[in-house]
Short mmCIF file of C-alpha atoms in Angstrom, two decimals:
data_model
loop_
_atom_site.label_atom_id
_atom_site.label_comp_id
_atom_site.label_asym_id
_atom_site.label_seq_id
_atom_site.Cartn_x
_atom_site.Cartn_y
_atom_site.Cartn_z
CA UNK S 707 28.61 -55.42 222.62
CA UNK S 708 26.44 -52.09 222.39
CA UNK S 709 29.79 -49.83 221.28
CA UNK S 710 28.79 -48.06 217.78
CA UNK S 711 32.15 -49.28 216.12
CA UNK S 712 34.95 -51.46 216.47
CA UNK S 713 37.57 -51.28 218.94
CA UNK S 714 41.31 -51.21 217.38
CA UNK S 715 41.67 -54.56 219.12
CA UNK S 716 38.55 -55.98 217.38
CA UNK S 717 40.09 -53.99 213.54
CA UNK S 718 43.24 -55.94 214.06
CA UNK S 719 41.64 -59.38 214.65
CA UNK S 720 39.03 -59.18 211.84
CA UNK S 721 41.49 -57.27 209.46
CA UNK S 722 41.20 -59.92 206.91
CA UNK S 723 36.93 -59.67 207.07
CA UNK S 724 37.31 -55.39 206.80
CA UNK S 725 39.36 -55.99 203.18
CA UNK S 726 36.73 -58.45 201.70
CA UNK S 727 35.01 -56.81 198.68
CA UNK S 728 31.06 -56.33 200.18
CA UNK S 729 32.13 -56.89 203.76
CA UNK S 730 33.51 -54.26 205.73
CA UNK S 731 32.72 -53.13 208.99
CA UNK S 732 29.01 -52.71 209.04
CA UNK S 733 28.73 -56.32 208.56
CA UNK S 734 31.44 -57.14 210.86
CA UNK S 735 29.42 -55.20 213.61
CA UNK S 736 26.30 -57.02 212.78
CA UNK S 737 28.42 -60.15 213.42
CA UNK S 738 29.29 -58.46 216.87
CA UNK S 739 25.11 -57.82 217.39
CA UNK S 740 24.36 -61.24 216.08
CA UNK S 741 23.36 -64.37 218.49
CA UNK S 742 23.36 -68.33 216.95
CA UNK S 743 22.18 -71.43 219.00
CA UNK S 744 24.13 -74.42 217.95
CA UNK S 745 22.34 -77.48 218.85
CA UNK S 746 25.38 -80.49 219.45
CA UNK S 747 28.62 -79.86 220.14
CA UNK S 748 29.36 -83.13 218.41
CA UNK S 749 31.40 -83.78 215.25
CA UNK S 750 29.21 -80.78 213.14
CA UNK S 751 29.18 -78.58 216.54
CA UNK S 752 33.02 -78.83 216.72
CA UNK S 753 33.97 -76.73 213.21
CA UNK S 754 30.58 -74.34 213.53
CA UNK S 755 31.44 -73.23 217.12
CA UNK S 756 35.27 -72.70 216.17
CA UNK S 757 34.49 -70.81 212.95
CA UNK S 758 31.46 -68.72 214.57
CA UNK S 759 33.44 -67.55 217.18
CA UNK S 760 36.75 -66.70 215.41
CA UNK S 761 34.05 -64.82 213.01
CA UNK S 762 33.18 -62.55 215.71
CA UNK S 763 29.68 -63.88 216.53
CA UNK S 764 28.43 -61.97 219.89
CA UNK S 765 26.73 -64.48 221.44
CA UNK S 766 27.06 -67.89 220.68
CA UNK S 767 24.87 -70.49 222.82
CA UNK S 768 25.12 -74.54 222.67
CA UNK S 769 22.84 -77.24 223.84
CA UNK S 770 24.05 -80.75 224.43
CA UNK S 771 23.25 -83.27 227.15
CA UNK S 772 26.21 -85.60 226.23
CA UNK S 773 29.95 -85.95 227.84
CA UNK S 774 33.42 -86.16 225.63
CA UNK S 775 33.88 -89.47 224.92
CA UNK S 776 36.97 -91.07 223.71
CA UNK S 777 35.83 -92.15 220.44
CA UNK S 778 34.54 -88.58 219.83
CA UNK S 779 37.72 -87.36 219.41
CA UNK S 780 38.41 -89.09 215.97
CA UNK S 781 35.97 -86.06 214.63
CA UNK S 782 34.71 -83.47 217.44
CA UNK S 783 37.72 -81.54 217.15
CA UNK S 784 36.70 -78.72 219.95
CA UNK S 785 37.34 -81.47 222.39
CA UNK S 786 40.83 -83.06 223.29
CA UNK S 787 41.89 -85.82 225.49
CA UNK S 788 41.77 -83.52 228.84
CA UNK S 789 38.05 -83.09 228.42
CA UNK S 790 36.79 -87.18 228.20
CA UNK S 791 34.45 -87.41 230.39
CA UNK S 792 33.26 -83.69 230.72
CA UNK S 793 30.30 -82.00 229.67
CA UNK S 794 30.79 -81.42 226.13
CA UNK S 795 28.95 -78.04 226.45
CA UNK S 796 31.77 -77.07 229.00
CA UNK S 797 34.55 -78.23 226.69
CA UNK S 798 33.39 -76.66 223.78
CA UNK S 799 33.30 -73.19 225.67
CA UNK S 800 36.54 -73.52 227.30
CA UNK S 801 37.69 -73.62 223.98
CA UNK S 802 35.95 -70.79 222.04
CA UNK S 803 36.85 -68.37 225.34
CA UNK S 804 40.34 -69.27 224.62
CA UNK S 805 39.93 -68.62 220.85
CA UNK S 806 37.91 -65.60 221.29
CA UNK S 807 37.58 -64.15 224.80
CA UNK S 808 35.52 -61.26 223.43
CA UNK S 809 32.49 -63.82 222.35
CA UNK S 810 29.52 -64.42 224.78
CA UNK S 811 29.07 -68.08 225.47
CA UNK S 812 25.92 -69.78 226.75
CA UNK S 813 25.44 -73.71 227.41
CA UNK S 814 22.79 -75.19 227.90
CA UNK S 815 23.62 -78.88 229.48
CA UNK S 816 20.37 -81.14 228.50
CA UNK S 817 18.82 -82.54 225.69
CA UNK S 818 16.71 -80.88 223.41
CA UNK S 819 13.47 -81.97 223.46
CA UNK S 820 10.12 -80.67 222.46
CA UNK S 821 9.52 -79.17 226.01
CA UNK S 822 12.27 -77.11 226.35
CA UNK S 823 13.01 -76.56 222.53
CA UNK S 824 10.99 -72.89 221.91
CA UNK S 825 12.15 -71.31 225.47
CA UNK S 826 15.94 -72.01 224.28
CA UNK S 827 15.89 -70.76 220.68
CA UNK S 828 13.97 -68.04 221.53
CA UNK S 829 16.23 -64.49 221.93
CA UNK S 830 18.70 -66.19 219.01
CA UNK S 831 18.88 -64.77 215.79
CA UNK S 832 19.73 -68.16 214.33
CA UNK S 833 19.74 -71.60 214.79
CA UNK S 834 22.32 -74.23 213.61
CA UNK S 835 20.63 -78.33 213.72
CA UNK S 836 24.42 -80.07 214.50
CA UNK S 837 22.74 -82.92 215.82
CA UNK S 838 23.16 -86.53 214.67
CA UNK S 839 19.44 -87.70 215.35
CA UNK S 840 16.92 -87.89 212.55
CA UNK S 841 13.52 -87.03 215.34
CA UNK S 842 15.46 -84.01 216.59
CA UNK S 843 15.97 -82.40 213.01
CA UNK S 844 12.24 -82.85 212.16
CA UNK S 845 11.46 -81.81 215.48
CA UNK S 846 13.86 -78.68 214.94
CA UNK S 847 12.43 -78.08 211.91
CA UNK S 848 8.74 -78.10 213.66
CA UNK S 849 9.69 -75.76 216.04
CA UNK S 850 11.70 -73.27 213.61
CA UNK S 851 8.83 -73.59 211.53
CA UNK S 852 6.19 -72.34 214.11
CA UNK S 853 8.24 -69.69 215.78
CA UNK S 854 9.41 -67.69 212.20
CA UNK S 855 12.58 -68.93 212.98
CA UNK S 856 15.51 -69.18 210.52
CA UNK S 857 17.93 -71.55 210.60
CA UNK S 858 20.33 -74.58 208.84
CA UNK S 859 19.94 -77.88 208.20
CA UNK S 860 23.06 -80.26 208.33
CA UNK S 861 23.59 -84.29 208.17
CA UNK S 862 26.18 -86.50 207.64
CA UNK S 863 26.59 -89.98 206.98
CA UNK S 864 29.53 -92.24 206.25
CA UNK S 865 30.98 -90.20 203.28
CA UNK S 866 28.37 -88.05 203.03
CA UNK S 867 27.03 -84.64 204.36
CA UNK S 868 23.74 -82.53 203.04
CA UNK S 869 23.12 -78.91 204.65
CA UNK S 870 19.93 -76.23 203.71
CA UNK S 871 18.93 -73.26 204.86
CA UNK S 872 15.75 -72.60 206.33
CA UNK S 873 13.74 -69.46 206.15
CA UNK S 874 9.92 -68.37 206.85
CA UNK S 875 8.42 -68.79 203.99
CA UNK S 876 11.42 -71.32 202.06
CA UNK S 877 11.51 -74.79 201.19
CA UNK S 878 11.88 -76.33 204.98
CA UNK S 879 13.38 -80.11 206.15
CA UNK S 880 9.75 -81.63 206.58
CA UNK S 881 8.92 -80.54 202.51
CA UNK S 882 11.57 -83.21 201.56
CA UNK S 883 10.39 -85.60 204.07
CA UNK S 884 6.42 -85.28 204.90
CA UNK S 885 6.57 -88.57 206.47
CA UNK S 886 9.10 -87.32 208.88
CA UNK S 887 11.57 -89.94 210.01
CA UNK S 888 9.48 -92.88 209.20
CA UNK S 889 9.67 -91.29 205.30
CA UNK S 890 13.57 -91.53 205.58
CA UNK S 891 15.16 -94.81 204.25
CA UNK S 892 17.37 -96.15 207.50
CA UNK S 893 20.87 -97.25 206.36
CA UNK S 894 22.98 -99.04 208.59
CA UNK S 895 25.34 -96.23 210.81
CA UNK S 896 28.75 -96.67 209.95
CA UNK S 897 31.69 -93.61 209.93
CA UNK S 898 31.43 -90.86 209.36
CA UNK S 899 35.10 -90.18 208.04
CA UNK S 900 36.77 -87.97 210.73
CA UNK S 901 36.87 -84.68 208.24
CA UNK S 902 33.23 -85.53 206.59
CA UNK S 903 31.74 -83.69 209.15
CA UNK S 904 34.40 -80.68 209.25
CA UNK S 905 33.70 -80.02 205.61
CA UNK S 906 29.81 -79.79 206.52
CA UNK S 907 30.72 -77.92 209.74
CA UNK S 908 32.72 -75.01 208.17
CA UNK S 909 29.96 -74.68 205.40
CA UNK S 910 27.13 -74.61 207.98
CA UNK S 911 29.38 -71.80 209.71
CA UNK S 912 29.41 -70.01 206.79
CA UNK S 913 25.51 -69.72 206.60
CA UNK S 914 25.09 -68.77 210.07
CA UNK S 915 27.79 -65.88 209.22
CA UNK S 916 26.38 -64.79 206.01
CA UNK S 917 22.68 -64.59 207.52
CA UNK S 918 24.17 -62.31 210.28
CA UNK S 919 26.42 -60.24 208.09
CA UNK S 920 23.88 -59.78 205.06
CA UNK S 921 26.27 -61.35 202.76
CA UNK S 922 26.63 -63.47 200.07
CA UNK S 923 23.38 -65.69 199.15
CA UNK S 924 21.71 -68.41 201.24
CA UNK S 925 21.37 -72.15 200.67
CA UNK S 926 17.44 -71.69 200.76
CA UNK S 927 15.58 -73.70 198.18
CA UNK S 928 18.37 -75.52 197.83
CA UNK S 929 20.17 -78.34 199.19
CA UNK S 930 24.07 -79.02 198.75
CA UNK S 931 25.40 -82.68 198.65
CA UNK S 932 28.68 -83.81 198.55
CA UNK S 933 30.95 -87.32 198.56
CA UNK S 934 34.49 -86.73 199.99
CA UNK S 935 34.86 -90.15 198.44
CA UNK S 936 35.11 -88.71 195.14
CA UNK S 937 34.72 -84.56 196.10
CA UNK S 938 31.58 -84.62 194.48
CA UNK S 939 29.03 -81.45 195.56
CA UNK S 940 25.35 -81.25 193.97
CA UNK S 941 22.77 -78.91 194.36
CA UNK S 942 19.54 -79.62 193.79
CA UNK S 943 17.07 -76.92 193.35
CA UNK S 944 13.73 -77.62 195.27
CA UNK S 945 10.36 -76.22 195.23
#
């Protein structure tokens, strides 16, 4: 992970990312250097640990508590049927070795809580919220908040997904929200759609890999919507 450039091997398998106008190399390396903490390696976990690692992310670590289920597998599509009943953090980096052997992989087999939340994100660059509880993305947000810490904001429901991105000094999760959860209205959970959560996935992957590589512009200050009912994607501009 320390070499000064790419191997041929590494040219070769991020050939496509080395022709993209702006990209090149340099930020193909910083990739390499880069390190993202994905917290759930549920339905949003699934398409951001696929697409980090095939990126070339160096180190990639995951936190989640929770075993494959069957009725996972309509969505979390890093899991398959041989892994019901295994640690979902195991599963998920069986699969990104096999994808991309040169990728670090650390898991982390709890729950994050508020104890155990700073020592964990602490030596990553970034931090992905993948999880499907409305406490643990305000407490995320808390903890990013205190500890300068940047990272992306994703949620889905039925139809629906919303993602930001979060930087010191940005419009953060809790600015929406001061009430925390109790400010959120509570809908009854039904779905999500099997690929609602892939779309939001991929894009939260895409944040992660442009705040590594220096390209493109962020999601901060902004926060996307979208219906896959009717392909519908808003962003609203917030203060």
């Amino acid at each position: 992970m320390m070499d000064v450039m790419l191997t041929d091997g590494e040219r070769e398998r991020y050939a496509r990312h080395l022709s993209l106008p702006g990209f090149g190399e340099e930020a193909q390396m910083r990739l390499r250097r880069g390190s993202v903490l994905v917290i759930g390696a549920g339905g949003l976990g699934s398409p951001v640990l696929l697409y980090l690692a095939a990126a070339g992310v160096g180190r990639i670590g995951i936190v989640d508590g929770d075993c494959v289920d069957m009725s996972n597998l309509q969505r979390q599509v890093i899991h398959t049927m041989a892994d019901v009943g295994q640690p979902k953090v195991l599963s998920a980096a069986n699969k990104i070795q096999a994808l991309n052997p040169h990728v670090s992989v650390e898991t982390h087999d709890m729950y994050l809580t508020a104890d155990n939340a700073s020592g964990i994100m602490d030596s990553y660059d970034f931090v992905i919220d993948a999880t499907d509880s409305l406490d643990i993305k305000f407490m995320v947000d808390d903890i990013c908040h205190r500890m300068g810490k940047p990272y992306n904001h994703g949620a889905i429901g039925g139809y629906e997904g919303q993602t930001m991105t979060v930087l010191p000094g940005t419009a953060r999760y809790r600015d929406l929200f001061p009430d925390g959860a109790d400010g959120v209205e509570h809908a009854p959970v039904t779905g999500p759609l099997g690929v609602v959560p892939g779309i939001l996935g991929t894009i939260q992957a895409a944040e992660a890999v442009k705040f590594l590589s220096g390209v493109g512009e962020l999601l901060t200050d902004h926060l996307l919507r979208f219906d896959a009912q009717t392909m519908a994607f808003h962003t609203i501009r917030l203060r």
